[in-house]
Amino acid sequence: MDFDLTDEQRLLADSVGRLMADTYSFEKRRALIREAEGYSAELWARYAELGLLGLPFAEEHGGFGGGAVEIMLVMEAFGRALALEPYLATVVLGGTALRLAGSPAQLEAMVPRIAEGQLKLAFAHGERQARYDLSDIETKATRSGAGYVLDGAKTVVLHGDSADMLVVSARTSGGRDDADGLSLFLVDGRANGVARRGYALRDGTRAAEVVLSGVEVGADALLGAEGAAFPVIARVVEAGIAAMCAESVGAMDAMHAMTLDYLKTRQQFGRPIGENQVLQHRSAEMLIQLENARGMAMLAAMMVDEPDAAERARNIAMAKVGVGQAGRFVSQQAIQLHGGIGMTEEYAIGHFFRRVMVIEHSFGDTAHHLNRLAALAA
Amino acid sequence: MDLRFTPEETAFREEVRAFIRNNLPKETRERLRMGHPPTKAETVQWQRALNARGWAAISWPKEWGGPGWSPVQRMIFLEENLAAPAPELLGFNITMIGPVLIQFGTEEQKKRFLPRAANLDDWWCQGFSEPGAGSDLASLKTAARREGDHYIVNGQKIWTSTAHNADWCFLLVRTNPAAAKRQEGISFLLVDMKTPGITVRPIISIDGSHHLNEVFFDDVKVPVEMRVHEENRGWDVAKFLLGNERVGIARLGKSRERIDFAKSLARETRSGGRPLSEDPAFRQRVAQLEVDLKGLEMMQLRVVSAYDKRRDGKPDPLSSAIKVRGSELLQATSELVMDVGGPQSMTAWAREADTASNEPALGPEWAAQAAGAYLMLRAASIYGGSNEIQKNILSKAVLRL
Ligand SMILES: Cc1cc2nc3c(=O)[nH]c(=O)nc-3n(C[C@H](O)[C@H](O)[C@H](O)COP(=O)(O)OP(=O)(O)OC[C@H]3O[C@@H](n4cnc5c(N)ncnc54)[C@H](O)[C@@H]3O)c2cc1C
């Protein structure tokens, strides 16, 4: 057992941390949110230069051969800065689907363009009726000539508005809730029949409702084997959870540091509020939760490439629960200990709070994963 | 002791329900059910409708337009009003300034302000907190210096809820900076918001709404007859007011309404292959909230009925317990509704935006509102004396620690 980072990993964490500290001021971020794309194209290019966009792909395909630990380090730095770019959507979600299911031709065509920042992906899987159930998919793909025709509606597709290419899940056979019979397709975001409506989530990051009406794709759009996509989808979601756990830890870390600072500087009753023991203990509890979450995020990262599917699923669900609960406590207390100022849009705490909130409600909330774990515990 | 409602009380509940059913505009009820806060117009309309029935000044004596209800009747009314859901009576008017004027005001002040406050002809706001004076309210600095028959007010207030809607403000100011104890140099003034020298600046809160403000006072002239109670005795008034405010924050009818709303949504929401309402974990969570709600209801009934018997004007120290439990429950029930919505609750789509017919439809309106309510209610454990301060009060006043 070894929790130490390699020199390269430490270097990566440092350089991403520095880039974020230099470029991501609170005011700059708020200005970016107000723009249509909702993120910085300039920074996206910097990520490409730093090698972040090709990070998890094999070197033979034009990537940098990084793993889940590298992704964890990047995501934690993004969480601390509240980065808005479609990194999770493109590199983690889309990227995992591509890595696990892509044909050599698809990898060869797409990975270099992703790594250069020329191709952004989104994972168009969730549907409104499904809530958090991964196999509740009603979007249909019907064979037509050599290709397929896609019909259906996807909801809260992260960065679905700006993605060049959508990774769409659709049913090629089977009924509602069947894990068998799902397939993944690469669909051009501008293809005929694709209607997208972008909007901001509560934390300012972008998402879209996507409707597919008679979208025609060729046989080469199929990602992986027809009808056998469920294990891939599950692993994409697991990779997403692990990345988001790290991001949430970064955000919690920032909130805890800001709160600690505030306890030392805010004066009431003639002394810093941090001299009240009740607030000292609260801050200590925040630290306990944060450290618990940090360990859980590491666990999730370590489990992303675990070959035993049941073991992987169980541990990642545990991490999602632990990080979700810690996130709720740490962010709620961060506002509480700031008093009125914590409730304002002008102050950063509320922005971290909302990112952690959105993460908790992505890819299954605490109750969802606890239920999955409870089913295994009996 | 008999904890059952009497037939008269049950009949009263029916009467309240029927009145609300027959008079509350459908659009208002529907907007509130979807989780929107009431607009100013909705609040004014509804309070006037209640006042016309004699039901607005619910805790005031009959001679000032109160309905002469028992504490139990008041609770029934508040609960039914929130459960409808209907806009709440404006707390600044009904629970704050009204009782203050009745207890401390001059005949003139009562005549001039009480009927207008009941009918919401004047919208009041509360100018207490300052940047440096939050929990430590007595350290406030906004100064009022006497010049002839006026006070000249200079300073800044912050977190002034709905000041942008307000016609009048009740304001705590420092009239004697040299007082031996800080509490002894404070006075309580009534200020017309149209007076020259007042600037209101919006503060946007984390749910994206405009509820809070900063209010600046620059040589604002306030006639001396607008002072309530004696000069430098404003702290007595403030303490009286804050005691009343505390109980009002519990709003348990709101928590009940949100639980019922979440239950109805859960029946329509599929999760894990069955309605969410059939998920044992969800049901336990709801059951726990209902237990907490019942406990709070009992605590509130005990405190409210004892308060009417005490008649010494001092709030029950247990009102701090109600404030803590009530605010926690409001927060927990708003979390429940948000969690039912799942990913849909995380959206911040603007419902007002025109939906072109060829654009994908957006998700349910209630879900888009749910996180907003959750975010705004984080403040319930901060305002009205933070929950930490309430526990300090309990430690000192009840436990004598
Ligand atoms: C949504 C909202 C609406 C409001 N509306 C109004 C209004 O209309 N009018 C008005 O006058 N004010 C209003 N307020 C202000 C409110 O009363 C104050 O925010 C509150 O008194 C806390 O003060 P503060 O924000 O300065 O926090 P601080 O007093 O700085 O407190 C910061 C943290 O320290 C804790 N703390 C402070 N002292 C102690 C102690 N001795 N022991 C333990 N913990 C302590 C607090 O509990 C809190 O967690 C509103 C506030 C909000 C958020």
mmCIF file of C-alpha atoms in Angstrom, chain A residues 266-270, chain B residues 128 130-142 157 174 182-183 186 235:
data_model
loop_
_atom_site.group_PDB
_atom_site.id
_atom_site.type_symbol
_atom_site.label_atom_id
_atom_site.label_comp_id
_atom_site.label_asym_id
_atom_site.label_seq_id
_atom_site.Cartn_x
_atom_site.Cartn_y
_atom_site.Cartn_z
ATOM 1 C CA ARG A 266 -14.470 38.116 11.630
ATOM 2 C CA GLN A 267 -14.986 39.937 14.919
ATOM 3 C CA GLN A 268 -18.194 39.834 16.960
ATOM 4 C CA PHE A 269 -18.536 40.555 20.669
ATOM 5 C CA GLY A 270 -15.074 42.068 20.622
ATOM 6 C CA PHE B 128 -31.194 46.192 12.540
ATOM 7 C CA GLU B 130 -24.957 46.249 10.085
ATOM 8 C CA PRO B 131 -21.733 45.039 8.490
ATOM 9 C CA GLY B 132 -20.046 45.030 11.890
ATOM 10 C CA ALA B 133 -23.118 44.187 13.948
ATOM 11 C CA GLY B 134 -24.697 40.830 13.148
ATOM 12 C CA SER B 135 -24.886 38.401 16.043
ATOM 13 C CA ASP B 136 -23.448 41.190 18.157
ATOM 14 C CA LEU B 137 -26.322 43.516 17.362
ATOM 15 C CA ALA B 138 -25.656 45.838 20.287
ATOM 16 C CA SER B 139 -22.414 46.969 18.654
ATOM 17 C CA LEU B 140 -24.379 48.803 15.961
ATOM 18 C CA LYS B 141 -22.943 52.134 14.834
ATOM 19 C CA THR B 142 -25.608 53.864 12.744
ATOM 20 C CA LYS B 157 -27.629 48.781 7.470
ATOM 21 C CA ARG B 174 -27.159 54.800 18.462
ATOM 22 C CA ARG B 182 -23.614 49.635 24.717
ATOM 23 C CA GLN B 183 -27.230 48.478 25.064
ATOM 24 C CA ILE B 186 -29.708 52.665 21.427
ATOM 25 C CA TRP B 235 -32.824 47.829 23.219
#
